[in-house]
PDB file of C-alpha atoms in Angstrom:
ATOM      1  CA  UNK A 278      -0.006   0.000   0.003  1.00 38.00           C
ATOM      2  CA  UNK A 279       1.270   3.402  -0.883  1.00 42.00           C
ATOM      3  CA  UNK A 280       1.354   5.361   2.375  1.00 46.00           C
ATOM      4  CA  UNK A 281       1.101   3.080   5.333  1.00 61.00           C
ATOM      5  CA  UNK A 282      -0.160   4.433   8.629  1.00 74.00           C
ATOM      6  CA  UNK A 283      -1.045   1.094  10.109  1.00 90.00           C
ATOM      7  CA  UNK A 284       0.795  -0.886  12.774  1.00 92.00           C
ATOM      8  CA  UNK A 285       0.064  -4.233  11.155  1.00 96.00           C
ATOM      9  CA  UNK A 286      -0.208  -5.528   7.563  1.00 97.00           C
ATOM     10  CA  UNK A 287      -3.272  -6.833   5.763  1.00 98.00           C
ATOM     11  CA  UNK A 288      -2.906 -10.307   4.370  1.00 98.00           C
ATOM     12  CA  UNK A 289      -5.034 -12.155   1.810  1.00 98.00           C
ATOM     13  CA  UNK A 290      -5.048 -15.953   1.925  1.00 98.00           C
ATOM     14  CA  UNK A 291      -6.745 -17.370  -1.145  1.00 98.00           C
ATOM     15  CA  UNK A 292      -7.001 -20.620  -3.107  1.00 98.00           C
ATOM     16  CA  UNK A 293      -9.406 -23.264  -4.323  1.00 98.00           C
ATOM     17  CA  UNK A 294     -11.937 -24.497  -1.738  1.00 97.00           C
ATOM     18  CA  UNK A 295     -10.391 -27.263   0.391  1.00 97.00           C
ATOM     19  CA  UNK A 296      -6.760 -26.126   0.240  1.00 98.00           C
ATOM     20  CA  UNK A 297      -6.639 -25.077   3.913  1.00 98.00           C
ATOM     21  CA  UNK A 298      -7.198 -21.323   3.808  1.00 98.00           C
ATOM     22  CA  UNK A 299      -9.443 -21.133   6.879  1.00 97.00           C
ATOM     23  CA  UNK A 300      -7.215 -23.411   8.978  1.00 98.00           C
ATOM     24  CA  UNK A 301      -4.119 -21.435   8.001  1.00 98.00           C
ATOM     25  CA  UNK A 302      -5.871 -18.128   8.738  1.00 98.00           C
ATOM     26  CA  UNK A 303      -7.165 -19.224  12.135  1.00 97.00           C
ATOM     27  CA  UNK A 304      -3.805 -20.672  13.137  1.00 98.00           C
ATOM     28  CA  UNK A 305      -1.939 -17.571  11.960  1.00 98.00           C
ATOM     29  CA  UNK A 306      -4.295 -15.256  13.864  1.00 98.00           C
ATOM     30  CA  UNK A 307      -3.938 -17.301  17.028  1.00 98.00           C
ATOM     31  CA  UNK A 308      -0.172 -16.961  16.776  1.00 97.00           C
ATOM     32  CA  UNK A 309      -0.127 -13.265  15.852  1.00 97.00           C
ATOM     33  CA  UNK A 310      -3.247 -11.702  17.357  1.00 96.00           C
ATOM     34  CA  UNK A 311      -4.299 -10.424  13.924  1.00 98.00           C
ATOM     35  CA  UNK A 312      -7.999 -10.381  13.070  1.00 97.00           C
ATOM     36  CA  UNK A 313      -9.330 -13.137  10.808  1.00 97.00           C
ATOM     37  CA  UNK A 314     -12.086 -12.513   8.300  1.00 98.00           C
ATOM     38  CA  UNK A 315     -13.543 -15.589   6.670  1.00 98.00           C
ATOM     39  CA  UNK A 316     -15.291 -13.800   3.800  1.00 98.00           C
ATOM     40  CA  UNK A 317     -18.023 -16.400   3.352  1.00 95.00           C
ATOM     41  CA  UNK A 318     -19.054 -16.216   7.039  1.00 96.00           C
ATOM     42  CA  UNK A 319     -18.640 -12.425   7.121  1.00 98.00           C
ATOM     43  CA  UNK A 320     -20.834 -11.961   4.031  1.00 97.00           C
ATOM     44  CA  UNK A 321     -23.636 -14.036   5.524  1.00 96.00           C
ATOM     45  CA  UNK A 322     -23.342 -12.266   8.869  1.00 97.00           C
ATOM     46  CA  UNK A 323     -23.476  -8.807   7.275  1.00 97.00           C
ATOM     47  CA  UNK A 324     -26.186  -9.616   4.740  1.00 97.00           C
ATOM     48  CA  UNK A 325     -23.908  -9.344   1.700  1.00 97.00           C
ATOM     49  CA  UNK A 326     -25.440 -12.270  -0.182  1.00 97.00           C
ATOM     50  CA  UNK A 327     -27.374 -11.751  -3.452  1.00 96.00           C
ATOM     51  CA  UNK A 328     -28.764 -15.293  -3.820  1.00 94.00           C
ATOM     52  CA  UNK A 329     -28.036 -18.952  -3.254  1.00 92.00           C
ATOM     53  CA  UNK A 330     -26.553 -20.979  -6.118  1.00 92.00           C
ATOM     54  CA  UNK A 331     -28.284 -24.384  -6.063  1.00 90.00           C
ATOM     55  CA  UNK A 332     -25.800 -26.012  -8.437  1.00 88.00           C
ATOM     56  CA  UNK A 333     -22.731 -25.114  -6.373  1.00 89.00           C
ATOM     57  CA  UNK A 334     -24.659 -25.126  -3.091  1.00 88.00           C
ATOM     58  CA  UNK A 335     -23.220 -21.810  -1.963  1.00 90.00           C
ATOM     59  CA  UNK A 336     -24.208 -18.166  -1.531  1.00 93.00           C
ATOM     60  CA  UNK A 337     -23.375 -15.647  -4.267  1.00 95.00           C
ATOM     61  CA  UNK A 338     -21.914 -12.503  -2.791  1.00 96.00           C
ATOM     62  CA  UNK A 339     -23.003  -8.901  -3.254  1.00 97.00           C
ATOM     63  CA  UNK A 340     -19.368  -7.907  -3.753  1.00 97.00           C
ATOM     64  CA  UNK A 341     -19.927  -4.143  -3.629  1.00 97.00           C
ATOM     65  CA  UNK A 342     -21.852  -4.347  -0.354  1.00 98.00           C
ATOM     66  CA  UNK A 343     -19.265  -6.745   1.039  1.00 98.00           C
ATOM     67  CA  UNK A 344     -16.385  -4.417   0.217  1.00 98.00           C
ATOM     68  CA  UNK A 345     -18.248  -1.533   1.879  1.00 98.00           C
ATOM     69  CA  UNK A 346     -18.692  -3.638   5.025  1.00 98.00           C
ATOM     70  CA  UNK A 347     -15.023  -4.681   5.088  1.00 98.00           C
ATOM     71  CA  UNK A 348     -13.431  -1.305   4.275  1.00 97.00           C
ATOM     72  CA  UNK A 349     -13.200   0.151   7.804  1.00 96.00           C
ATOM     73  CA  UNK A 350     -11.648  -3.091   9.179  1.00 96.00           C
ATOM     74  CA  UNK A 351      -9.120  -3.187   6.320  1.00 97.00           C
ATOM     75  CA  UNK A 352      -8.158   0.483   6.841  1.00 96.00           C
ATOM     76  CA  UNK A 353      -7.226  -0.247  10.476  1.00 95.00           C
ATOM     77  CA  UNK A 354      -4.824  -2.993   9.365  1.00 96.00           C
ATOM     78  CA  UNK A 355      -3.927  -6.251  10.983  1.00 97.00           C
ATOM     79  CA  UNK A 356      -6.483  -8.292   9.053  1.00 98.00           C
ATOM     80  CA  UNK A 357      -6.102 -11.752   7.549  1.00 98.00           C
ATOM     81  CA  UNK A 358      -8.728 -12.217   4.850  1.00 98.00           C
ATOM     82  CA  UNK A 359      -9.581 -15.761   3.764  1.00 98.00           C
ATOM     83  CA  UNK A 360     -11.560 -16.370   0.569  1.00 98.00           C
ATOM     84  CA  UNK A 361     -11.493 -18.552  -2.544  1.00 96.00           C
ATOM     85  CA  UNK A 362     -11.679 -15.618  -4.914  1.00 95.00           C
ATOM     86  CA  UNK A 363      -9.546 -12.497  -5.051  1.00 97.00           C
ATOM     87  CA  UNK A 364     -10.198 -10.549  -8.257  1.00 97.00           C
ATOM     88  CA  UNK A 365     -12.846  -8.240  -6.751  1.00 97.00           C
ATOM     89  CA  UNK A 366     -10.719  -6.979  -3.874  1.00 98.00           C
ATOM     90  CA  UNK A 367      -9.032  -3.574  -4.302  1.00 97.00           C
ATOM     91  CA  UNK A 368      -5.359  -4.271  -4.857  1.00 95.00           C
ATOM     92  CA  UNK A 369      -4.328  -1.557  -2.414  1.00 96.00           C
ATOM     93  CA  UNK A 370      -6.003  -3.379   0.479  1.00 98.00           C
ATOM     94  CA  UNK A 371      -3.297  -6.040   0.873  1.00 98.00           C
ATOM     95  CA  UNK A 372       0.358  -5.956   1.643  1.00 98.00           C
ATOM     96  CA  UNK A 373       0.840  -9.601   0.664  1.00 98.00           C
ATOM     97  CA  UNK A 374      -1.237 -12.351  -0.958  1.00 98.00           C
ATOM     98  CA  UNK A 375      -0.732 -16.064  -0.309  1.00 98.00           C
ATOM     99  CA  UNK A 376      -2.256 -18.527  -2.720  1.00 98.00           C
ATOM    100  CA  UNK A 377      -2.502 -21.981  -1.184  1.00 98.00           C
ATOM    101  CA  UNK A 378      -2.068 -24.993  -3.494  1.00 98.00           C
ATOM    102  CA  UNK A 379      -2.754 -28.613  -2.769  1.00 98.00           C
ATOM    103  CA  UNK A 380      -2.018 -31.863  -4.523  1.00 98.00           C
ATOM    104  CA  UNK A 381      -5.109 -32.850  -6.552  1.00 97.00           C
ATOM    105  CA  UNK A 382      -5.460 -36.252  -4.942  1.00 97.00           C
ATOM    106  CA  UNK A 383      -5.402 -34.712  -1.466  1.00 98.00           C
ATOM    107  CA  UNK A 384      -7.821 -31.981  -2.575  1.00 98.00           C
ATOM    108  CA  UNK A 385     -10.172 -34.597  -4.045  1.00 98.00           C
ATOM    109  CA  UNK A 386     -10.254 -36.426  -0.712  1.00 98.00           C
ATOM    110  CA  UNK A 387     -10.791 -33.170   1.254  1.00 98.00           C
ATOM    111  CA  UNK A 388     -13.659 -32.077  -0.941  1.00 98.00           C
ATOM    112  CA  UNK A 389     -15.405 -35.460  -1.008  1.00 98.00           C
ATOM    113  CA  UNK A 390     -15.079 -35.530   2.817  1.00 98.00           C
ATOM    114  CA  UNK A 391     -16.967 -32.168   2.753  1.00 96.00           C
ATOM    115  CA  UNK A 392     -19.713 -33.732   0.664  1.00 96.00           C
ATOM    116  CA  UNK A 393     -18.745 -32.182  -2.700  1.00 96.00           C
ATOM    117  CA  UNK A 394     -20.048 -34.220  -5.625  1.00 95.00           C
ATOM    118  CA  UNK A 395     -20.736 -33.853  -9.318  1.00 95.00           C
ATOM    119  CA  UNK A 396     -20.171 -30.533 -11.042  1.00 95.00           C
ATOM    120  CA  UNK A 397     -19.120 -28.793  -7.794  1.00 96.00           C
ATOM    121  CA  UNK A 398     -16.389 -31.376  -7.142  1.00 97.00           C
ATOM    122  CA  UNK A 399     -15.220 -31.528 -10.769  1.00 97.00           C
ATOM    123  CA  UNK A 400     -15.077 -27.768 -11.227  1.00 97.00           C
ATOM    124  CA  UNK A 401     -13.110 -27.187  -7.988  1.00 97.00           C
ATOM    125  CA  UNK A 402     -10.593 -29.905  -8.904  1.00 98.00           C
ATOM    126  CA  UNK A 403     -10.219 -28.377 -12.360  1.00 98.00           C
ATOM    127  CA  UNK A 404      -9.832 -24.936 -10.793  1.00 97.00           C
ATOM    128  CA  UNK A 405      -6.807 -26.285  -8.864  1.00 98.00           C
ATOM    129  CA  UNK A 406      -5.364 -28.199 -11.829  1.00 97.00           C
ATOM    130  CA  UNK A 407      -5.470 -25.142 -14.065  1.00 97.00           C
ATOM    131  CA  UNK A 408      -4.195 -22.779 -11.296  1.00 97.00           C
ATOM    132  CA  UNK A 409      -7.176 -20.452 -11.749  1.00 97.00           C
ATOM    133  CA  UNK A 410      -6.875 -18.734  -8.375  1.00 98.00           C
ATOM    134  CA  UNK A 411      -3.084 -18.344  -8.690  1.00 98.00           C
ATOM    135  CA  UNK A 412      -3.506 -16.702 -12.108  1.00 98.00           C
ATOM    136  CA  UNK A 413      -6.329 -14.560 -10.729  1.00 97.00           C
ATOM    137  CA  UNK A 414      -4.074 -13.322  -7.920  1.00 98.00           C
ATOM    138  CA  UNK A 415      -1.205 -12.642 -10.311  1.00 98.00           C
ATOM    139  CA  UNK A 416      -3.385 -10.523 -12.600  1.00 97.00           C
ATOM    140  CA  UNK A 417      -5.184  -8.690  -9.798  1.00 97.00           C
ATOM    141  CA  UNK A 418      -2.248  -7.804  -7.541  1.00 98.00           C
ATOM    142  CA  UNK A 419       1.356  -6.694  -8.098  1.00 97.00           C
ATOM    143  CA  UNK A 420       3.235  -9.887  -8.834  1.00 94.00           C
ATOM    144  CA  UNK A 421       5.899  -9.173  -6.216  1.00 97.00           C
ATOM    145  CA  UNK A 422       3.363  -9.503  -3.379  1.00 98.00           C
ATOM    146  CA  UNK A 423       1.809 -12.816  -4.599  1.00 98.00           C
ATOM    147  CA  UNK A 424       3.282 -16.001  -3.117  1.00 98.00           C
ATOM    148  CA  UNK A 425       2.306 -19.625  -3.718  1.00 98.00           C
ATOM    149  CA  UNK A 426       2.347 -21.954  -0.714  1.00 98.00           C
ATOM    150  CA  UNK A 427       1.898 -25.723  -0.673  1.00 98.00           C
ATOM    151  CA  UNK A 428      -0.748 -26.924   1.756  1.00 98.00           C
ATOM    152  CA  UNK A 429      -0.819 -30.725   1.711  1.00 98.00           C
ATOM    153  CA  UNK A 430      -0.285 -31.610   5.408  1.00 98.00           C
ATOM    154  CA  UNK A 431       0.130 -30.369   8.998  1.00 97.00           C
ATOM    155  CA  UNK A 432       3.891 -29.949   8.656  1.00 98.00           C
ATOM    156  CA  UNK A 433       3.404 -27.598   5.723  1.00 98.00           C
ATOM    157  CA  UNK A 434       0.728 -25.769   7.723  1.00 98.00           C
ATOM    158  CA  UNK A 435       3.180 -25.175  10.542  1.00 98.00           C
ATOM    159  CA  UNK A 436       5.874 -24.136   8.094  1.00 98.00           C
ATOM    160  CA  UNK A 437       3.550 -21.743   6.306  1.00 98.00           C
ATOM    161  CA  UNK A 438       2.408 -20.164   9.578  1.00 98.00           C
ATOM    162  CA  UNK A 439       6.003 -19.703  10.649  1.00 98.00           C
ATOM    163  CA  UNK A 440       7.022 -18.204   7.292  1.00 98.00           C
ATOM    164  CA  UNK A 441       4.138 -15.730   7.328  1.00 98.00           C
ATOM    165  CA  UNK A 442       4.843 -14.889  10.990  1.00 98.00           C
ATOM    166  CA  UNK A 443       8.448 -14.038  10.017  1.00 98.00           C
ATOM    167  CA  UNK A 444       7.201 -11.945   7.106  1.00 98.00           C
ATOM    168  CA  UNK A 445       4.897 -10.034   9.485  1.00 97.00           C
ATOM    169  CA  UNK A 446       7.806  -9.378  11.876  1.00 97.00           C
ATOM    170  CA  UNK A 447       9.893  -7.984   8.968  1.00 97.00           C
ATOM    171  CA  UNK A 448       6.960  -5.906   7.722  1.00 97.00           C
ATOM    172  CA  UNK A 449       6.619  -4.342  11.146  1.00 95.00           C
ATOM    173  CA  UNK A 450      10.348  -3.497  11.194  1.00 95.00           C
ATOM    174  CA  UNK A 451      10.174  -2.023   7.713  1.00 94.00           C
ATOM    175  CA  UNK A 452       7.081   0.071   8.441  1.00 91.00           C
ATOM    176  CA  UNK A 453       7.649   1.368  11.940  1.00 82.00           C
ATOM    177  CA  UNK A 454       7.637   5.136  12.281  1.00 67.00           C
ATOM    178  CA  UNK A 455      10.971   6.795  12.677  1.00 53.00           C
TER     179      UNK A 455
END
């Protein structure tokens, strides 16, 4: 972000459903004290849903209303946003973007365990295979703030949390007022 007058960075964690975004976000926020926003839950709580998609069995967001609801929180800083899409967020909101990726076999098992079937399952697996969210992040945000992280197991979760924690510590050093 251009002129930073926040004490903590804003982080976007994105990726295909089932890659571990919410778990990473919760774990990171427990370690750092940052505020976690699970966009799906937040949108429902704030009434930012246009309709329910019966094919994909999920709410379709009113993105403009959602962004209005999130703006004050983002301006304060110290927010970890977790969502499977990223192309509607203003690029100046985030200091860094992490795109989680998972092996397709692992992702298939995770999604079937969640009850995904048919078109919903197939489309999400294809989304991961074709790196749709990674490409979306790279075209939406400055490429130098977009990082890809592997999220196949608990060891990688711990490693990812520790890496992001170290990045936050460095961000704080780089952005503290003189």
